[in-house]
Amino acid sequence: MSSTVVAQRPAGLSGGELRTLALAALGGALEFYDFVIFAYFAKIIAQHFFPAAQPDWLRQTETFGLFGAGYLARPLGGVIMAHFGDTLGRKKMFAFSVLLMAVPTLLMGLLPGFGLLGVGAPLALLVLRMLQGAAIGGEAPGGWVFVAEHAGAGRIGLACGLLTGGLTAGMLIGSLVALALNTALPPATVADWGWRIPFLLGGIFGLIAMVLRRWLEETPVFAEMHARAELARRLPLATILAEHRVAVVLSIMATWTLTAAIVVLLLMMPALLQTLHGFPPSATLYASLVATLVITVAAVLVGAATDRWGLRAMIVPVTGLLILGAWGLYDVAPAHPGWFLPLAALAGLGGSYVSLVPIAMVGAFPAPVRFSGLSFSYNLSYAIFGGLTPAFVSALVTHSPYAPALYVTATALAGAIALWAMPGQAGAIPGGLAGNAAAPDAGKGHLSGA
């Protein structure tokens, strides 16, 4: 049997599309805020949840181990939620991912420490952190699929860009909340109970976002597949591994570059520049804020630009900016400290590469297995490269201070090739969404915004 799933919608953003994009971006921002806020208070968390008799370095190492456990849970959570997203509906999993993040975050803010629970305190924290990881594993892939399938003709890039900007905005909000809290309260108060405030706020606002997401409608693409009985007839992941291995490999490569842009240019940048070149912590903090703010705005603009000129037209300029931004931070800025903030902004512009990845991936997989294909590729790549990049780059800098820029350059070139070769891109209309691979147990399947 041959079938085609086509969603015909008028150009422009309707009121319903605006509401969908706004709620999706808001929920994504809150989820990423909840996920990263742990890192900003890791030192204080270590003091509360591990024995006081342990050395500070050991307690902090154990706490970062708990932080890393969240990344390990991402692939499993993403695969499970993607399976049900492809079989039961995008909307249900999209709302559930917020709930799965909000509840553990709220409980972290209420959880007693080692003095009351003993060894149960770090074990409970580990479980909550892994639940957070499972939630984030489904949020980004599910969000990209949800907004792309809701987007009108010629608006898929804008939709994915807005959601991506929302995700990076969550990181920005986390750093601003940590800065505001440490400014408003004395250090002793923050260490005593103030550190719980960001977790309580994140949990409460996450629950509100979950309620708001219940007002969203199922995507037209999934609704039409359901009506035509064209949902996957076997395990979606099995179909992905059997029939769409090229798309999976290219998506993993493209996501590798995404992790380098986030990890090397944003997360590791303050510590690396302080250690390698003696930059003061305050300078690197403000540079990180500038880079994160710029990448949040640029992600939306680059996404919208793909609607006008097509994905392939944006690959070379955005990849070039990513490479220039990396060398600006790790080569030019140490020699010209006065240029540090503008160079951080340039790195943020290059980091807008993160918008190109989901736009390519939603077109690389057919609708019946789109959620599973995107989630499996993205989360597997992030678990491997997101976890290994900090250690790998840290080891390389002992041989060359330019190692971070060289690493980003290498991954950027690999990612550009992957994006160019991604299925569904050749001949696609700017802003159109097409999956040219065979749908499971059917003939050709695609989603088009044209």
Coordinates of C-alpha atoms in Angstrom, one line a residue:
M1 CA 0.0 0.0 0.0
S2 CA 1.3 3.4 -0.9
S3 CA 0.4 6.5 1.1
T4 CA 1.3 10.1 1.4
V5 CA 0.6 12.3 4.4
V6 CA 0.4 15.9 3.3
A7 CA -0.6 18.8 5.6
Q8 CA -1.9 21.8 3.6
R9 CA -2.1 25.0 5.6
P10 CA -2.1 28.6 4.7
A11 CA 1.1 30.7 4.9
G12 CA 1.6 33.1 7.8
L13 CA 1.2 32.6 11.5
S14 CA -2.3 32.2 12.7
G15 CA -3.4 32.9 16.3
G16 CA -3.4 29.2 17.0
E17 CA 0.1 28.8 15.6
L18 CA 1.4 31.7 17.6
R19 CA -0.1 30.1 20.8
T20 CA 1.4 26.8 19.9
L21 CA 4.9 28.2 19.3
A22 CA 4.8 30.4 22.4
L23 CA 3.7 27.6 24.7
A24 CA 6.3 25.2 23.2
A25 CA 9.1 27.7 23.6
L26 CA 8.1 28.6 27.1
G27 CA 7.9 25.0 28.2
G28 CA 11.3 24.2 26.6
A29 CA 12.9 27.2 28.3
L30 CA 11.6 26.1 31.7
E31 CA 12.7 22.5 31.1
F32 CA 16.3 23.5 30.2
Y33 CA 16.3 25.9 33.1
D34 CA 15.3 23.1 35.5
F35 CA 18.0 20.8 33.9
V36 CA 20.9 23.2 34.2
I37 CA 20.2 25.0 37.4
F38 CA 21.7 22.0 39.2
A39 CA 25.1 22.8 37.9
Y40 CA 25.1 26.4 39.1
F41 CA 24.6 25.3 42.7
A42 CA 26.6 22.0 42.6
K43 CA 29.1 23.2 45.3
I44 CA 26.3 23.9 47.8
I45 CA 24.4 20.8 46.9
A46 CA 27.6 18.8 47.6
Q47 CA 27.7 20.2 51.2
H48 CA 24.1 19.2 51.8
F49 CA 23.9 15.7 50.3
F50 CA 27.2 14.1 51.1
P51 CA 29.0 13.4 54.4
A52 CA 30.7 16.4 55.9
A53 CA 33.7 14.2 56.8
Q54 CA 34.5 13.8 53.1
P55 CA 36.9 16.3 51.5
D56 CA 35.3 19.1 49.5
W57 CA 36.8 17.9 46.2
L58 CA 35.3 14.5 46.7
R59 CA 31.8 15.8 47.5
Q60 CA 31.9 18.1 44.5
T61 CA 33.1 15.3 42.3
E62 CA 30.2 13.1 43.5
T63 CA 27.7 15.9 42.9
F64 CA 28.9 16.4 39.3
G65 CA 28.6 12.7 38.9
L66 CA 24.9 13.1 39.8
F67 CA 24.7 15.9 37.3
G68 CA 26.2 13.7 34.6
A69 CA 23.7 10.9 35.4
G70 CA 21.0 13.1 33.9
Y71 CA 22.8 12.9 30.5
L72 CA 23.1 9.1 30.7
A73 CA 19.3 8.9 31.2
R74 CA 18.6 11.1 28.1
P75 CA 18.7 8.4 25.4
L76 CA 16.5 5.9 27.3
G77 CA 13.9 8.6 28.2
G78 CA 14.0 10.0 24.6
V79 CA 13.5 6.6 23.0
I80 CA 10.6 5.6 25.3
M81 CA 8.8 8.9 24.9
A82 CA 9.5 9.0 21.2
H83 CA 8.0 5.5 20.8
F84 CA 4.7 6.6 22.4
G85 CA 4.9 9.9 20.6
D86 CA 4.9 8.0 17.3
T87 CA 2.1 5.6 18.4
L88 CA -0.1 7.5 20.8
G89 CA 0.4 11.1 19.8
R90 CA 2.9 14.0 19.9
K91 CA 0.8 16.1 22.3
K92 CA 0.6 13.6 25.1
M93 CA 4.3 13.1 25.2
F94 CA 5.0 16.8 24.8
A95 CA 2.9 17.6 27.9
F96 CA 4.3 14.6 29.8
S97 CA 7.9 15.7 29.4
V98 CA 7.2 18.9 31.2
L99 CA 5.5 17.1 34.1
L100 CA 8.4 14.6 34.3
M101 CA 10.8 17.5 34.6
A102 CA 8.8 19.7 36.9
V103 CA 8.0 17.2 39.6
P104 CA 11.7 16.1 40.2
T105 CA 12.8 19.7 40.2
L106 CA 10.2 20.7 42.8
L107 CA 11.2 17.7 44.9
M108 CA 14.9 18.6 44.7
G109 CA 14.0 21.9 46.3
L110 CA 12.2 20.1 49.2
L111 CA 14.5 17.1 49.6
P112 CA 16.2 16.8 53.1
G113 CA 20.0 16.5 53.2
F114 CA 22.4 13.9 54.4
G115 CA 22.0 14.9 58.0
L116 CA 18.4 13.7 58.0
L117 CA 18.3 11.0 55.4
G118 CA 21.8 9.7 55.5
V119 CA 22.8 7.7 52.4
G120 CA 19.2 8.0 51.2
A121 CA 19.7 11.7 50.4
P122 CA 22.2 11.2 47.5
L123 CA 20.4 8.2 46.3
A124 CA 17.1 10.1 46.2
L125 CA 18.9 12.9 44.4
L126 CA 20.3 10.5 41.9
V127 CA 16.8 9.1 41.1
L128 CA 15.4 12.6 40.7
R129 CA 18.3 13.7 38.5
M130 CA 17.8 10.7 36.2
L131 CA 14.1 11.5 35.9
Q132 CA 15.2 15.0 34.8
G133 CA 17.5 13.5 32.2
A134 CA 14.7 11.2 30.9
A135 CA 12.4 14.3 30.6
I136 CA 15.0 16.4 28.7
G137 CA 15.6 13.5 26.4
G138 CA 12.0 13.7 25.1
E139 CA 11.5 17.5 25.3
A140 CA 13.8 18.8 22.6
P141 CA 13.1 16.2 19.9
G142 CA 9.4 16.1 20.8
G143 CA 9.2 19.9 20.7
W144 CA 10.9 20.1 17.3
V145 CA 8.5 17.5 15.8
F146 CA 5.5 19.1 17.4
V147 CA 6.1 22.7 16.2
A148 CA 7.3 21.6 12.8
E149 CA 4.2 19.6 12.2
H150 CA 2.0 22.4 13.4
A151 CA 3.8 25.1 11.3
G152 CA 2.2 26.6 8.3
A153 CA 3.7 26.7 4.8
G154 CA 7.1 28.3 4.8
R155 CA 7.2 28.6 8.6
I156 CA 8.9 25.3 9.6
G157 CA 12.4 27.0 10.0
L158 CA 10.9 29.8 12.1
A159 CA 9.0 27.3 14.3
C160 CA 12.1 25.1 14.9
G161 CA 14.2 28.3 15.5
L162 CA 11.7 29.7 18.0
L163 CA 11.8 26.4 20.0
T164 CA 15.6 26.2 19.8
G165 CA 15.8 29.8 21.0
G166 CA 13.5 28.9 23.9
L167 CA 15.8 26.0 24.9
T168 CA 18.9 28.2 25.0
A169 CA 16.9 30.9 26.8
G170 CA 16.4 28.3 29.6
M171 CA 20.2 28.3 30.0
L172 CA 20.2 32.1 30.1
I173 CA 17.4 32.2 32.6
G174 CA 19.3 29.8 34.8
S175 CA 22.5 31.8 34.9
L176 CA 20.5 35.1 35.5
V177 CA 18.6 33.5 38.4
A178 CA 21.8 32.2 40.0
L179 CA 23.4 35.7 39.6
A180 CA 20.4 37.4 41.0
L181 CA 20.1 35.1 44.0
N182 CA 23.8 35.5 44.9
T183 CA 23.4 39.2 44.6
A184 CA 20.2 39.5 46.7
L185 CA 21.2 37.1 49.5
P186 CA 24.3 36.8 51.7
P187 CA 26.5 33.8 50.8
A188 CA 25.6 32.1 54.1
T189 CA 21.9 32.4 53.4
V190 CA 22.3 31.0 49.9
A191 CA 24.3 28.1 51.3
D192 CA 21.8 27.4 54.0
W193 CA 18.4 27.5 52.3
G194 CA 18.5 30.1 49.5
W195 CA 19.8 27.5 46.9
R196 CA 16.4 25.8 47.1
I197 CA 14.5 28.8 45.7
P198 CA 15.5 28.2 42.0
F199 CA 14.4 24.6 42.2
L200 CA 11.1 25.5 43.8
L201 CA 10.5 28.2 41.2
G202 CA 11.4 25.9 38.4
G203 CA 9.1 23.1 39.6
I204 CA 6.1 25.4 40.2
F205 CA 6.5 27.2 36.8
G206 CA 7.0 23.8 35.1
L207 CA 3.7 22.5 36.5
I208 CA 2.0 25.7 35.2
A209 CA 3.6 25.1 31.8
M210 CA 2.3 21.5 31.8
V211 CA -1.2 22.7 32.4
L212 CA -0.9 25.3 29.6
R213 CA 0.3 22.6 27.2
R214 CA -2.8 20.6 27.8
W215 CA -4.6 23.3 25.8
L216 CA -2.5 22.5 22.7
E217 CA -4.0 20.5 19.9
E218 CA -2.5 17.3 18.4
T219 CA -0.4 18.0 15.3
P220 CA -2.4 17.9 12.0
V221 CA 0.2 15.4 10.6
F222 CA -0.3 12.9 13.4
A223 CA -4.1 13.4 13.4
E224 CA -4.2 12.6 9.7
M225 CA -2.0 9.6 10.0
H226 CA -4.3 8.3 12.8
A227 CA -7.4 8.9 10.7
R228 CA -5.9 7.0 7.8
A229 CA -4.5 4.2 10.0
E230 CA -1.0 5.0 8.8
L231 CA 0.7 4.8 12.2
A232 CA 3.8 2.6 12.5
R233 CA 2.8 -1.0 12.5
R234 CA 5.9 -2.2 14.2
L235 CA 8.3 -0.8 16.8
P236 CA 9.3 2.6 15.4
L237 CA 12.9 2.3 16.6
A238 CA 13.3 -1.1 14.8
T239 CA 12.1 0.6 11.6
I240 CA 14.5 3.5 12.1
L241 CA 17.5 1.1 12.5
A242 CA 16.4 -1.1 9.6
E243 CA 15.4 1.4 7.0
H244 CA 16.9 4.8 7.9
R245 CA 20.4 4.2 8.9
V246 CA 21.9 6.9 6.7
A247 CA 19.6 9.5 8.2
V248 CA 20.5 8.3 11.7
V249 CA 24.3 8.5 11.0
L250 CA 24.1 12.0 9.4
S251 CA 21.9 13.2 12.3
I252 CA 24.4 12.0 14.8
M253 CA 27.2 13.8 13.0
A254 CA 25.2 17.0 12.8
T255 CA 24.3 16.8 16.5
W256 CA 27.9 16.3 17.3
T257 CA 28.6 19.8 16.0
L258 CA 25.6 21.1 18.0
T259 CA 27.1 19.7 21.2
A260 CA 30.5 21.3 20.4
A261 CA 28.8 24.7 19.9
I262 CA 27.0 24.5 23.2
V263 CA 29.6 22.7 25.3
V264 CA 32.9 24.4 24.0
L265 CA 31.6 27.9 23.2
L266 CA 29.2 28.3 26.1
L267 CA 29.5 25.9 29.0
M268 CA 33.3 25.3 29.0
M269 CA 34.4 28.7 27.9
P270 CA 34.5 30.5 31.3
A271 CA 36.6 27.7 32.9
L272 CA 38.9 27.3 29.9
L273 CA 39.7 31.0 29.5
Q274 CA 40.3 31.4 33.2
T275 CA 42.7 28.5 33.3
L276 CA 44.5 29.0 30.0
H277 CA 44.7 32.8 29.9
G278 CA 43.9 34.1 33.3
F279 CA 40.6 35.8 32.5
P280 CA 38.8 37.0 35.6
P281 CA 35.7 35.0 36.5
S282 CA 33.5 38.1 36.3
A283 CA 34.6 38.8 32.7
T284 CA 33.9 35.2 31.6
L285 CA 30.5 35.2 33.3
Y286 CA 29.4 38.3 31.4
A287 CA 30.9 36.9 28.2
S288 CA 28.9 33.7 28.7
L289 CA 25.7 35.7 29.2
V290 CA 26.4 37.7 26.0
A291 CA 27.0 34.6 24.0
T292 CA 23.9 32.9 25.3
L293 CA 21.7 35.9 24.7
V294 CA 23.0 36.2 21.1
I295 CA 22.6 32.6 20.3
T296 CA 19.0 32.7 21.7
V297 CA 18.1 35.5 19.3
A298 CA 20.2 34.3 16.4
A299 CA 18.7 30.8 16.5
V300 CA 15.3 32.3 15.7
L301 CA 16.7 34.5 12.9
V302 CA 18.6 31.7 11.3
G303 CA 15.6 29.4 11.5
A304 CA 13.4 32.1 9.8
A305 CA 16.1 32.6 7.1
T306 CA 15.9 28.9 6.1
D307 CA 12.2 29.5 5.3
R308 CA 13.2 32.2 2.8
W309 CA 16.4 30.9 1.3
G310 CA 16.4 27.2 2.2
L311 CA 18.5 25.1 4.6
R312 CA 21.5 24.6 2.2
A313 CA 21.9 28.3 1.6
M314 CA 22.5 28.8 5.3
I315 CA 24.9 26.0 5.9
V316 CA 28.1 27.7 4.7
P317 CA 27.6 31.1 6.3
V318 CA 26.5 29.8 9.6
T319 CA 29.3 27.1 9.7
G320 CA 31.8 29.9 8.9
L321 CA 30.5 32.0 11.7
L322 CA 30.8 29.1 14.1
I323 CA 34.5 28.5 13.1
L324 CA 35.3 32.3 13.3
G325 CA 33.6 32.5 16.7
A326 CA 35.6 29.6 18.1
W327 CA 38.9 31.1 17.0
G328 CA 37.8 34.6 18.2
L329 CA 37.3 33.3 21.7
Y330 CA 40.3 31.0 22.0
D331 CA 42.9 32.8 19.8
V332 CA 42.0 36.5 19.3
A333 CA 40.4 37.3 22.7
P334 CA 43.5 36.3 24.8
A335 CA 45.6 38.6 22.7
H336 CA 43.0 41.4 22.7
P337 CA 41.0 41.3 25.9
G338 CA 39.2 44.5 25.1
W339 CA 37.5 42.6 22.2
F340 CA 36.3 39.8 24.5
L341 CA 32.5 40.7 24.6
P342 CA 32.2 41.4 20.9
L343 CA 34.0 38.1 20.2
A344 CA 31.6 36.3 22.6
A345 CA 28.7 37.8 20.6
L346 CA 30.3 36.5 17.4
A347 CA 30.5 33.0 19.0
G348 CA 26.9 33.3 19.8
L349 CA 26.1 34.1 16.2
G350 CA 28.0 31.0 15.1
G351 CA 26.2 29.0 17.7
S352 CA 23.0 29.6 15.8
Y353 CA 24.1 26.4 14.0
V354 CA 22.0 24.7 16.6
S355 CA 18.8 25.8 14.7
L356 CA 19.9 24.1 11.5
V357 CA 20.1 20.6 13.0
P358 CA 16.5 20.1 14.0
I359 CA 15.3 21.7 10.7
A360 CA 17.3 19.1 8.8
M361 CA 16.3 16.2 11.0
V362 CA 12.5 16.7 10.9
G363 CA 12.8 16.5 7.1
A364 CA 15.1 13.4 7.2
F365 CA 12.5 11.0 8.7
P366 CA 9.0 10.1 7.5
A367 CA 6.1 11.1 9.7
P368 CA 5.2 7.7 11.2
V369 CA 8.7 7.4 12.7
R370 CA 9.8 11.0 12.8
F371 CA 9.8 11.4 16.6
S372 CA 11.7 8.2 17.1
G373 CA 14.3 8.9 14.4
L374 CA 15.0 12.4 15.6
S375 CA 15.0 11.5 19.3
F376 CA 17.2 8.4 18.9
S377 CA 19.8 10.2 16.8
Y378 CA 19.9 13.4 18.8
N379 CA 20.0 11.8 22.3
L380 CA 22.5 9.1 21.4
S381 CA 24.9 11.7 19.9
Y382 CA 24.4 14.0 22.9
A383 CA 25.0 11.2 25.4
I384 CA 28.3 10.3 23.6
F385 CA 29.7 13.6 22.5
G386 CA 28.1 15.8 25.2
G387 CA 29.6 13.5 27.8
L388 CA 33.1 13.0 26.2
T389 CA 33.7 16.5 24.8
P390 CA 34.6 18.2 28.2
A391 CA 37.2 15.5 29.1
F392 CA 38.5 15.3 25.5
V393 CA 39.0 19.0 25.1
S394 CA 40.4 19.3 28.6
A395 CA 43.0 16.7 27.7
L396 CA 43.8 18.4 24.4
V397 CA 44.5 21.9 25.9
T398 CA 47.5 20.4 27.7
H399 CA 49.1 20.1 24.3
S400 CA 47.8 23.3 22.7
P401 CA 45.7 26.3 23.9
Y402 CA 44.1 26.4 20.5
A403 CA 42.6 22.9 21.0
P404 CA 39.1 24.1 21.7
A405 CA 39.0 26.1 18.4
L406 CA 40.5 23.2 16.5
Y407 CA 37.9 20.8 17.9
V408 CA 35.0 23.1 17.0
T409 CA 36.5 23.6 13.5
A410 CA 36.7 19.9 12.9
T411 CA 33.2 19.2 14.2
A412 CA 31.8 22.2 12.2
L413 CA 33.1 20.8 8.9
A414 CA 31.8 17.4 9.7
G415 CA 28.4 18.8 10.6
A416 CA 28.2 20.9 7.5
I417 CA 28.8 17.9 5.3
A418 CA 26.1 15.9 7.3
L419 CA 23.5 18.7 6.9
W420 CA 24.2 19.0 3.2
A421 CA 23.8 15.2 2.7
M422 CA 20.8 14.8 5.0
P423 CA 17.9 13.0 3.3
G424 CA 14.9 15.3 2.5
Q425 CA 17.1 18.4 1.7
A426 CA 17.8 18.0 -2.0
G427 CA 15.2 19.7 -4.0
A428 CA 13.1 20.7 -0.9
I429 CA 11.3 24.0 -1.1
P430 CA 12.6 26.7 1.3
G431 CA 10.6 26.2 4.4
G432 CA 9.1 22.9 3.3
L433 CA 9.3 19.8 5.3
A434 CA 9.9 16.6 3.4
G435 CA 11.0 13.1 4.4
N436 CA 11.9 11.2 1.3
A437 CA 12.4 7.9 3.0
A438 CA 9.9 5.1 2.8
A439 CA 7.3 5.1 5.6
P440 CA 7.2 2.0 7.7
D441 CA 5.0 -0.8 6.2
A442 CA 4.0 1.6 3.5
G443 CA 5.3 3.3 0.4
K444 CA 6.5 6.9 0.4
G445 CA 5.5 9.2 3.2
H446 CA 6.2 12.9 3.6
L447 CA 5.0 15.9 5.4
S448 CA 5.0 19.1 3.4
G449 CA 4.3 22.7 4.4
A450 CA 3.8 23.7 0.8

